[in-house]
Coordinates of C-alpha atoms in Angstrom, one line a residue:
M13 CA -89.7 -57.6 -105.0
K14 CA -87.7 -58.1 -101.9
R15 CA -84.7 -55.9 -101.5
P16 CA -81.6 -57.1 -99.6
C17 CA -81.4 -55.6 -96.2
S18 CA -78.8 -55.8 -93.4
L19 CA -79.5 -57.4 -90.1
K20 CA -80.2 -54.9 -87.4
M21 CA -79.4 -57.5 -84.8
R22 CA -77.3 -60.6 -84.7
P23 CA -79.4 -63.7 -84.8
W24 CA -79.5 -65.6 -81.7
P25 CA -77.8 -69.0 -81.8
G26 CA -80.3 -71.7 -82.5
T27 CA -82.4 -69.7 -84.9
P28 CA -82.8 -70.9 -88.5
G29 CA -80.0 -69.9 -90.7
Y30 CA -77.6 -69.1 -87.8
D31 CA -74.0 -69.7 -88.9
A32 CA -71.5 -68.6 -86.2
A33 CA -68.5 -68.9 -88.4
R34 CA -70.1 -67.0 -91.2
L35 CA -71.2 -64.3 -88.9
G36 CA -67.6 -64.0 -87.5
M37 CA -68.6 -65.4 -84.1
C38 CA -66.7 -67.9 -82.1
T39 CA -68.4 -71.0 -81.1
D40 CA -68.2 -69.8 -77.4
G41 CA -70.1 -66.7 -78.4
T42 CA -67.2 -64.2 -78.2
C43 CA -66.1 -61.8 -80.9
P44 CA -62.6 -62.3 -82.3
R45 CA -62.3 -58.6 -82.9
S46 CA -62.2 -58.0 -79.0
R47 CA -59.1 -60.2 -78.5
G48 CA -56.5 -57.4 -78.9
S49 CA -58.2 -54.6 -76.8
A50 CA -56.5 -55.7 -73.5
S51 CA -53.1 -55.8 -75.2
M52 CA -53.6 -52.4 -76.6
T53 CA -54.5 -51.1 -73.2
V54 CA -51.4 -52.6 -71.7
V55 CA -49.3 -51.2 -74.4
L56 CA -50.8 -47.8 -73.9
L57 CA -50.2 -48.0 -70.2
M58 CA -46.6 -49.1 -70.8
V59 CA -46.0 -46.1 -73.1
V60 CA -47.5 -43.8 -70.5
F61 CA -45.6 -45.1 -67.6
T62 CA -42.4 -45.4 -69.6
G63 CA -42.8 -41.7 -70.5
L64 CA -43.4 -40.9 -66.9
G65 CA -40.4 -42.9 -65.8
L66 CA -38.2 -41.3 -68.4
A67 CA -39.4 -37.9 -67.3
M68 CA -38.7 -38.8 -63.7
L69 CA -35.2 -40.0 -64.7
Q70 CA -34.6 -36.7 -66.5
A71 CA -35.9 -34.7 -63.5
S72 CA -33.8 -36.8 -61.2
G73 CA -30.8 -36.2 -63.3
V74 CA -31.4 -32.4 -63.4
H75 CA -32.0 -32.5 -59.6
M76 CA -28.8 -34.4 -59.0
K77 CA -26.9 -31.9 -61.1
I78 CA -28.4 -29.0 -59.1
N79 CA -27.6 -30.7 -55.8
G80 CA -24.1 -31.5 -57.0
M81 CA -23.6 -27.9 -57.9
R82 CA -25.1 -26.8 -54.7
R83 CA -22.9 -29.2 -52.8
L84 CA -19.9 -28.0 -54.7
S85 CA -20.8 -24.4 -53.9
V86 CA -21.2 -25.2 -50.2
L87 CA -17.9 -26.9 -50.2
L88 CA -16.2 -24.0 -52.0
D89 CA -17.8 -21.6 -49.5
G90 CA -16.6 -23.8 -46.6
S91 CA -13.1 -24.0 -48.0
S92 CA -12.9 -20.2 -48.5
E93 CA -14.4 -19.6 -45.0
N94 CA -11.9 -22.0 -43.5
G95 CA -9.1 -20.1 -45.3
L96 CA -10.2 -16.8 -43.7
K97 CA -10.8 -18.3 -40.2
R98 CA -7.5 -20.2 -40.2
G99 CA -5.7 -17.1 -41.5
L100 CA -7.2 -15.0 -38.7
H101 CA -6.4 -17.6 -36.1
D102 CA -2.8 -17.9 -37.4
L103 CA -2.4 -14.1 -37.2
A104 CA -3.8 -13.9 -33.7
S105 CA -1.6 -16.8 -32.5
W106 CA 1.4 -15.2 -33.9
L107 CA 0.6 -11.8 -32.3
E108 CA 0.1 -13.5 -28.9
A109 CA 3.5 -15.2 -29.2
E110 CA 5.6 -12.5 -30.8
A111 CA 3.9 -9.1 -30.8
L112 CA 2.8 -8.5 -27.2
L113 CA 6.1 -6.8 -26.5
A114 CA 9.1 -6.4 -28.8
P115 CA 12.2 -4.1 -28.4
L116 CA 12.3 -1.2 -30.9
P117 CA 15.1 1.2 -31.9
A118 CA 14.3 4.8 -30.9
E119 CA 15.1 6.0 -34.4
A120 CA 12.4 3.7 -35.8
V121 CA 9.8 5.6 -33.7
E122 CA 11.1 9.0 -34.9
A123 CA 11.0 7.7 -38.5
V124 CA 7.2 7.0 -38.1
R125 CA 6.8 10.5 -36.7
A126 CA 8.6 12.0 -39.8
D127 CA 6.9 9.8 -42.5
P128 CA 4.1 7.6 -41.0
P129 CA 3.3 5.4 -44.1
R130 CA 6.9 4.6 -45.0
G131 CA 8.2 4.6 -41.4
F132 CA 5.4 2.2 -40.2
S133 CA 6.4 -0.7 -42.4
R134 CA 10.1 -0.2 -41.5
M135 CA 9.3 0.0 -37.8
V136 CA 7.3 -3.3 -37.9
E137 CA 10.1 -5.0 -39.7
A138 CA 12.7 -3.7 -37.3
A139 CA 10.7 -5.0 -34.3
L140 CA 9.1 -8.2 -35.6
G141 CA 11.0 -9.1 -38.7
S142 CA 9.3 -9.9 -42.0
A143 CA 5.9 -10.3 -40.4
F144 CA 3.8 -9.1 -43.4
P145 CA 2.5 -10.4 -45.7
R146 CA 1.7 -13.5 -43.8
S147 CA 0.7 -16.5 -45.9
L148 CA -0.9 -19.8 -45.0
E149 CA -1.7 -22.9 -47.1
E150 CA -3.6 -26.0 -45.7
S151 CA -5.8 -28.9 -46.8
F152 CA -8.2 -31.1 -45.0
D153 CA -10.7 -33.9 -46.1
G154 CA -10.4 -33.1 -49.8
M155 CA -10.6 -29.3 -49.3
V156 CA -7.7 -26.9 -49.8
W157 CA -7.4 -23.3 -48.9
E158 CA -4.8 -20.5 -48.7
S159 CA -4.8 -17.1 -47.1
R160 CA -2.7 -14.0 -47.1
A161 CA -2.7 -11.3 -44.4
D162 CA -1.3 -7.8 -44.9
C163 CA -1.5 -4.5 -43.0
G164 CA -0.7 -1.0 -43.8
F165 CA -0.6 2.4 -42.0
R166 CA -4.0 4.1 -41.4
D167 CA -3.6 6.8 -38.8
L168 CA -1.5 7.9 -35.8
V169 CA -2.0 9.7 -32.5
D170 CA 1.2 11.1 -30.9
R171 CA 1.1 10.8 -27.1
G172 CA 4.5 12.3 -26.6
D173 CA 6.3 9.3 -25.0
Y174 CA 4.7 6.9 -27.4
L175 CA 2.7 6.6 -30.6
R176 CA -0.7 5.1 -30.9
I177 CA -1.0 3.7 -34.4
T178 CA -4.0 2.1 -36.2
A179 CA -3.1 -0.1 -39.1
A180 CA -5.5 -1.4 -41.8
L181 CA -5.7 -5.2 -41.9
R182 CA -6.8 -7.2 -44.8
I183 CA -6.9 -11.0 -45.1
E184 CA -7.7 -12.5 -48.5
A185 CA -8.4 -16.3 -48.8
S186 CA -9.3 -18.7 -51.6
G187 CA -10.7 -22.2 -51.2
G188 CA -11.5 -25.2 -53.4
L189 CA -11.5 -28.9 -53.7
V190 CA -8.5 -31.2 -54.5
R191 CA -10.1 -32.6 -57.7
A192 CA -12.1 -29.6 -58.8
R193 CA -10.9 -26.5 -60.7
P194 CA -13.3 -23.8 -59.4
R195 CA -12.1 -21.6 -56.5
R196 CA -14.1 -19.3 -54.2
R197 CA -12.6 -16.1 -52.8
S198 CA -13.3 -14.1 -49.7
A199 CA -11.7 -11.3 -47.8
L200 CA -11.7 -10.0 -44.2
V201 CA -11.2 -6.3 -43.4
G202 CA -10.1 -5.2 -40.0
S203 CA -7.5 -3.2 -38.0
L204 CA -4.6 -3.7 -35.7
G205 CA -3.7 -1.3 -32.9
F206 CA 0.0 -0.7 -32.2
L207 CA 1.8 1.2 -29.5
A208 CA 5.4 2.3 -30.2
G209 CA 7.9 4.1 -28.0
R210 CA 8.1 4.2 -24.2
L211 CA 4.9 2.4 -23.5
P212 CA 2.4 2.6 -20.6
L213 CA 2.9 -0.7 -18.7
A214 CA -0.8 -0.9 -18.2
A215 CA -1.1 -1.8 -21.9
I216 CA 0.9 -5.0 -21.3
P217 CA -1.3 -7.7 -19.5
L218 CA 1.5 -9.8 -18.0
Y219 CA 5.3 -9.2 -17.9
I220 CA 7.9 -11.1 -15.9
E221 CA 11.5 -10.1 -16.3
G222 CA 13.9 -12.8 -17.4
E223 CA 13.5 -15.8 -19.7
A224 CA 10.2 -17.5 -18.9
S225 CA 9.4 -20.9 -20.3
P226 CA 6.0 -21.5 -22.1
S227 CA 4.9 -23.5 -19.1
F228 CA 5.6 -20.6 -16.6
T229 CA 2.0 -19.7 -16.1
G230 CA 0.9 -23.2 -15.5
E231 CA 3.7 -24.0 -13.1
N232 CA 2.9 -20.9 -11.1
G233 CA -0.9 -21.2 -11.0
I234 CA -1.5 -18.3 -13.3
R235 CA -4.6 -18.4 -15.5
L236 CA -4.9 -15.9 -18.3
A237 CA -8.7 -15.6 -18.8
D238 CA -10.2 -14.6 -22.1
R239 CA -13.6 -13.3 -22.8
P240 CA -16.1 -14.8 -25.2
G241 CA -15.5 -13.5 -28.7
E242 CA -12.1 -12.1 -27.9
L243 CA -9.8 -12.5 -30.9
M244 CA -6.5 -12.0 -29.1
A245 CA -6.2 -13.5 -25.7
P246 CA -3.8 -12.0 -23.0
G247 CA -0.4 -13.7 -22.9
L248 CA 2.9 -13.7 -21.0
A249 CA 5.6 -11.3 -22.3
A250 CA 9.1 -12.0 -21.0
A251 CA 12.3 -10.2 -21.7
S252 CA 15.7 -9.8 -20.0
G253 CA 15.4 -6.1 -19.4
G254 CA 14.6 -2.7 -20.8
V255 CA 10.9 -2.9 -19.6
L256 CA 10.6 -2.1 -15.9
P257 CA 11.5 1.5 -15.0
G258 CA 14.7 2.1 -13.2
D259 CA 13.2 4.7 -10.8
A260 CA 10.0 6.6 -10.1
A261 CA 11.6 10.0 -10.2
G262 CA 9.3 11.2 -13.0
L263 CA 6.2 10.5 -11.0
A264 CA 7.7 12.0 -7.9
A265 CA 8.5 15.2 -9.8
R266 CA 4.9 15.3 -11.1
A267 CA 3.5 14.9 -7.6
L268 CA 5.8 17.6 -6.2
N269 CA 5.2 20.0 -9.2
I270 CA 8.9 20.7 -9.4
G271 CA 9.8 19.6 -12.9
V272 CA 12.4 16.8 -13.5
F273 CA 15.1 15.5 -11.1
R274 CA 17.0 12.3 -10.5
P275 CA 17.1 10.4 -7.1
G276 CA 20.0 11.8 -5.1
D277 CA 19.9 15.2 -6.8
L278 CA 17.1 16.7 -4.7
S279 CA 18.5 18.6 -1.7
P280 CA 16.6 18.7 1.7
A281 CA 16.2 22.5 1.3
R282 CA 14.7 22.1 -2.2
L283 CA 12.4 19.4 -1.0
R284 CA 11.2 21.4 2.0
E285 CA 10.5 24.3 -0.4
A286 CA 8.4 22.1 -2.6
L287 CA 6.5 20.7 0.4
G288 CA 5.8 24.2 1.7
L289 CA 7.9 23.9 4.8
E290 CA 10.1 26.5 6.3
A291 CA 13.6 26.9 4.8
A292 CA 16.2 24.7 6.5
T293 CA 18.7 22.1 5.7
D294 CA 17.2 19.5 8.1
P295 CA 15.7 16.4 6.7
V296 CA 12.0 16.5 6.0
P297 CA 9.9 15.2 8.9
D298 CA 7.8 12.1 8.4
G299 CA 4.2 13.0 7.4
V300 CA 1.7 13.5 4.6
Y301 CA 2.0 16.6 2.5
L302 CA -0.5 18.0 0.0
I303 CA 1.5 20.0 -2.6
R304 CA 0.4 23.5 -3.4
N305 CA 2.2 26.2 -5.3
D306 CA 1.6 28.9 -8.0
L307 CA 0.5 26.1 -10.4
G308 CA -2.3 25.0 -8.1
L309 CA -2.6 21.8 -6.2
G310 CA -0.1 19.0 -6.9
G311 CA -0.2 15.5 -5.7
I312 CA 0.4 13.9 -2.2
F313 CA 3.9 13.3 -1.0
V314 CA 4.4 11.0 2.0
Q315 CA 7.7 11.0 3.8
G316 CA 8.2 7.7 5.6
G317 CA 6.2 4.6 5.7
L318 CA 2.5 4.1 6.3
D319 CA 0.7 1.6 8.5
E320 CA -2.5 1.9 6.4
M321 CA -3.7 3.5 3.3
I322 CA -7.4 3.2 2.7
L323 CA -9.3 4.2 -0.4
A324 CA -13.1 4.9 -0.2
V325 CA -15.9 6.5 -2.2
R326 CA -18.6 8.7 -0.7
G327 CA -21.1 10.1 -3.2
D328 CA -19.2 12.1 -5.8
A329 CA -16.0 12.3 -3.7
Q330 CA -12.9 10.2 -3.4
I331 CA -11.4 9.6 0.1
V332 CA -7.9 8.5 0.9
V333 CA -6.9 7.9 4.5
F334 CA -3.3 7.8 5.6
R335 CA -2.4 6.3 9.0
A336 CA 1.1 6.1 10.5
A337 CA 2.5 6.1 14.0
G338 CA -0.9 6.7 15.6
R339 CA -1.6 9.8 13.5
E340 CA -4.2 10.1 10.7
W341 CA -4.4 12.3 7.5
R342 CA -7.5 12.3 5.4
L343 CA -7.8 13.7 1.9
E344 CA -11.3 14.0 0.3
W345 CA -12.0 15.6 -3.0
S346 CA -14.8 15.9 -5.5
P347 CA -13.9 16.4 -9.2
A348 CA -17.5 17.3 -10.0
R349 CA -17.7 20.1 -7.4
S350 CA -14.0 21.0 -7.7
R351 CA -13.7 20.9 -3.9
T352 CA -10.9 19.4 -1.7
E353 CA -10.8 18.9 2.0
F354 CA -7.5 17.9 3.7
L355 CA -7.7 16.9 7.4
T356 CA -4.4 16.7 9.2
P357 CA -3.4 16.3 12.9
E358 CA -2.7 20.0 12.9
G359 CA -6.1 21.0 11.5
A360 CA -8.2 21.2 8.3
V361 CA -7.7 23.1 5.1
F362 CA -10.1 23.5 2.2
Y363 CA -9.6 24.3 -1.5
D364 CA -11.8 25.1 -4.5
L365 CA -9.4 23.0 -6.5
V366 CA -8.7 19.3 -6.9
P367 CA -5.3 17.7 -6.4
L368 CA -3.2 15.9 -9.0
P369 CA -4.2 12.2 -8.5
I370 CA -0.7 10.9 -7.7
L371 CA 0.0 9.6 -4.2
F372 CA 3.7 9.2 -3.7
V373 CA 4.9 7.4 -0.6
N374 CA 8.6 7.6 0.0
G375 CA 8.5 4.5 2.2
A376 CA 6.5 1.3 2.5
I377 CA 2.7 0.8 2.7
A378 CA 2.1 -2.0 5.3
A379 CA -1.6 -2.3 4.4
L380 CA -3.4 -1.0 1.3
G381 CA -7.1 -1.7 0.7
G382 CA -10.6 -0.4 -0.1
G383 CA -12.8 0.9 2.7
A384 CA -16.1 2.5 3.6
V385 CA -17.2 5.5 5.6
G386 CA -19.0 4.5 8.9
L387 CA -21.8 6.2 10.7
D388 CA -19.3 8.0 12.9
D389 CA -17.6 9.3 9.7
R390 CA -14.5 7.1 10.3
V391 CA -13.1 5.2 7.4
E392 CA -12.2 1.6 7.9
M393 CA -11.1 -1.2 5.6
C394 CA -13.9 -3.2 4.0
F395 CA -13.7 -6.9 3.2
D396 CA -17.0 -7.6 1.4
G397 CA -15.6 -7.6 -2.1
G398 CA -18.3 -5.3 -3.5
T399 CA -17.6 -1.8 -2.1
P400 CA -15.9 0.4 -4.6
A401 CA -12.6 2.0 -3.6
V402 CA -11.9 4.3 -6.6
L403 CA -14.4 6.9 -7.8
N404 CA -15.7 6.5 -11.4
G405 CA -13.9 8.9 -13.7
L406 CA -10.8 9.1 -11.5
D407 CA -7.4 8.1 -12.8
L408 CA -5.4 7.4 -9.5
T409 CA -1.7 6.4 -9.3
I410 CA -0.1 5.2 -6.1
V411 CA 3.7 5.0 -6.0
S412 CA 5.7 3.5 -3.2
A413 CA 9.5 3.6 -2.8
D414 CA 9.4 0.4 -0.8
R415 CA 7.1 -2.6 -0.3
V416 CA 3.3 -2.4 -0.9
T417 CA 1.1 -5.0 0.9
I418 CA -2.5 -5.3 -0.3
A419 CA -4.7 -6.2 2.6
S420 CA -8.2 -6.1 1.1
H421 CA -10.2 -5.8 -2.1
L422 CA -9.5 -2.8 -4.5
I423 CA -12.7 -2.3 -6.6
L424 CA -13.3 0.3 -9.3
E425 CA -16.6 2.0 -9.3
G426 CA -18.6 1.1 -12.5
V427 CA -17.0 -2.3 -13.1
R428 CA -19.7 -5.0 -13.6
W429 CA -19.4 -8.8 -13.3
Q430 CA -21.2 -11.0 -15.8
D431 CA -21.0 -14.8 -15.6
G432 CA -18.0 -14.5 -13.3
I433 CA -16.1 -12.2 -15.7
P434 CA -15.4 -8.5 -14.9
Y435 CA -16.1 -5.9 -17.6
A436 CA -14.7 -2.4 -17.1
R437 CA -16.1 -0.8 -20.3
G438 CA -18.8 1.0 -18.2
S439 CA -16.2 2.5 -15.9
E440 CA -13.8 5.4 -16.3
A441 CA -12.0 4.7 -13.1
Q442 CA -8.4 3.5 -13.2
L443 CA -5.9 2.5 -10.5
V444 CA -2.1 2.1 -10.8
I445 CA 0.1 0.7 -8.1
H446 CA 3.9 1.0 -8.6
A447 CA 6.5 -0.3 -6.1
A448 CA 9.7 1.4 -7.3
G449 CA 12.2 -0.2 -4.9
Q450 CA 14.2 3.0 -4.6
D451 CA 14.1 6.0 -2.3
A452 CA 13.0 9.0 -4.4
I453 CA 15.2 11.4 -2.5
T454 CA 18.5 9.6 -1.8
G455 CA 18.4 7.0 -4.5
E456 CA 18.9 4.2 -1.9
R457 CA 17.7 0.8 -3.0
K458 CA 14.8 -0.6 -1.0
E459 CA 13.2 -4.1 -0.7
G460 CA 10.3 -3.1 -2.8
G461 CA 7.8 -5.5 -4.3
I462 CA 4.0 -6.0 -4.1
A463 CA 2.4 -8.6 -1.9
V464 CA -1.1 -9.9 -1.3
A465 CA -1.2 -10.3 2.5
A466 CA -1.9 -13.7 4.0
G467 CA -4.8 -12.1 6.0
A468 CA -6.4 -10.6 2.9
P469 CA -9.9 -12.0 2.1
A470 CA -10.3 -15.3 0.3
G471 CA -10.7 -14.6 -3.5
T472 CA -9.2 -11.1 -3.2
K473 CA -10.3 -8.9 -6.1
I474 CA -7.8 -6.3 -7.4
Q475 CA -8.7 -4.0 -10.2
A476 CA -5.5 -2.2 -11.0
S477 CA -2.3 -2.2 -13.0
L478 CA 0.5 -3.5 -10.7
T479 CA 4.2 -2.8 -11.3
A480 CA 6.9 -4.2 -9.0
A481 CA 10.2 -2.9 -10.4
A482 CA 12.1 -4.6 -7.6
G483 CA 11.2 -7.2 -5.0
G484 CA 8.8 -9.1 -7.3
F485 CA 5.1 -10.0 -6.8
R486 CA 4.0 -12.6 -4.2
I487 CA 0.9 -14.1 -2.8
E488 CA 1.3 -14.9 0.8
G489 CA -0.5 -17.7 2.7
S490 CA -1.9 -20.9 1.2
D491 CA -4.9 -22.2 -0.6
R492 CA -5.9 -18.8 -1.9
T493 CA -6.9 -17.3 -5.2
V494 CA -6.4 -13.7 -6.3
E495 CA -8.5 -12.2 -9.2
L496 CA -6.7 -9.4 -11.0
L497 CA -8.5 -7.2 -13.5
G498 CA -5.8 -5.1 -15.2
A499 CA -2.1 -6.0 -15.6
L500 CA 0.9 -7.3 -13.7
H501 CA 4.6 -6.5 -14.3
A502 CA 7.3 -7.7 -11.9
D503 CA 11.0 -8.7 -11.9
A504 CA 10.0 -12.0 -10.1
Y505 CA 6.9 -14.0 -9.2
A506 CA 6.2 -16.1 -6.2
G507 CA 2.7 -17.6 -6.0
N508 CA 3.6 -20.0 -3.1
G509 CA 1.1 -22.5 -4.5
N510 CA -1.7 -20.0 -4.7
G511 CA -3.7 -19.2 -7.8
L512 CA -3.9 -15.9 -9.8
T513 CA -6.6 -15.3 -12.4
L514 CA -5.7 -12.4 -14.7
Y515 CA -8.3 -10.6 -16.8
R516 CA -7.1 -8.0 -19.2
D517 CA -8.7 -4.6 -18.8
D518 CA -10.9 -4.5 -22.0
R519 CA -10.6 -0.7 -22.1
A520 CA -6.9 -1.1 -23.2
A521 CA -8.2 -2.2 -26.6
T522 CA -9.8 1.2 -27.0
G523 CA -6.7 3.1 -26.1
L524 CA -7.9 4.2 -22.6
L525 CA -4.7 4.0 -20.5
P526 CA -3.7 5.7 -17.3
R527 CA -2.2 9.2 -17.5
F528 CA 0.3 8.8 -14.8
G529 CA 1.3 5.2 -14.9
P530 CA 4.9 4.0 -15.3
L531 CA 6.4 3.7 -18.8
T532 CA 8.8 1.1 -20.2
A533 CA 12.5 2.0 -19.6
E534 CA 13.3 1.7 -23.3
P535 CA 11.2 1.9 -26.5
H536 CA 9.1 -1.1 -27.4
L537 CA 6.4 -2.1 -29.9
A538 CA 3.2 -3.8 -28.7
V539 CA 0.0 -4.8 -30.4
F540 CA -2.9 -4.0 -28.1
A541 CA -6.0 -4.6 -30.3
L542 CA -7.2 -6.8 -33.1
R543 CA -10.6 -6.0 -34.7
V544 CA -12.7 -7.4 -37.5
E545 CA -14.8 -4.8 -39.4
S546 CA -16.3 -6.6 -42.4
W547 CA -16.4 -10.0 -44.2
E548 CA -16.6 -10.1 -48.0
E549 CA -17.4 -13.0 -50.3
Y550 CA -17.1 -12.9 -54.1

């Protein structure tokens, strides 16, 4: 008996019993069950790629949100940073315009001495008005920011004639976007340096007596140079009076070691006694006198005018040569060795002391400049622009009752030049030149003034604080430029078409000021330093 069995193989077309329709085969030999496989593959691929696309869309959305938040954060940071920078710039601009020099009541200075924290705020308000807090609001390109600057008392150093005050400065800023609610905050911490009282004029970069227009510097060929990174640039301070000293009697008294006197009060007999001359009522002969008494060595007092005064450095010693009427005096001293040599037409004297560095000339100085010592030991004026004239570490003050004419370079030892800009931080030498315009003995008015001679070298370099209380400051000749590192104060200015480039002595910001320089006639307030100590973001 035959049992039914299943076909192991499909019969080949053409064999007996082959029925394509019955076997589920198409007449062309294909299987109808394979018609949907391609569609399923396509569907599966569509599902896969659709999923990938949706995932990419989701990832792109997340990425866009992250970038949007990042962009918002950057814009907020930028707005907040702009608020601090603009607040700092606004403060610096205001200080340059209003706080370089401002009259101050004497009682306000005493109030700070008595109660520094409370007296400080009252003093600032008395001199500068309602200066603090200082607010600023601005917007630009969809960003908005605001800042608030405030300062308060930190510490004080009493210098006698004036106070050196350090104030804590804080500028807070917030920034955001016009159409966004979030705000970013930041803060700047720094300090302001104030001087209050009868100030050293060396701390004031440029002062011209009288009402000076904003275009004064440009019209007179004056360029106030600023250094890279300097927050507060030097500026012109102008006032109608109360700044330039009326006389130089205080410096004359220091040089003579005789205490305090007023011009016209010093008798010939008293002056002869101070100079070490024999007692008499005759006028003091013209000459150069080194003061010596029981207190030690004083300064130099010159009666009458000088044809030349030459400053030179040799080793660790400072040399000053005085020439007048065919005669010569030479003073050489070494602070390191505490040794002084004074050569006069009458002979030489030696001391194991050093003099007070005040050279008082009761007359005019026809030619002042730096020099060098030759092989024959003679000192002559030098015109190379690189030879130092003032010894490093020396604080030298030259006072003239009459006119001072600068005939050559006056260079401080230790000052370095970088990219055409002088830096004095590495030097401890200082030079003050003060033309008083008044006879120290009789009180008689003199022509006074400070001039740069027409025969001085082209590009004359002067590193000093210059004060012309009478007679003004002038540059003689034509097509010339003077480079001044220090300060200039005068009752008038005459450039005569020549140029003056003024660099502020960067040591003034550290409080390093001359010991024997002239002071303002009346109390004033001045800002001498602006520093940034830290920058905070939160």
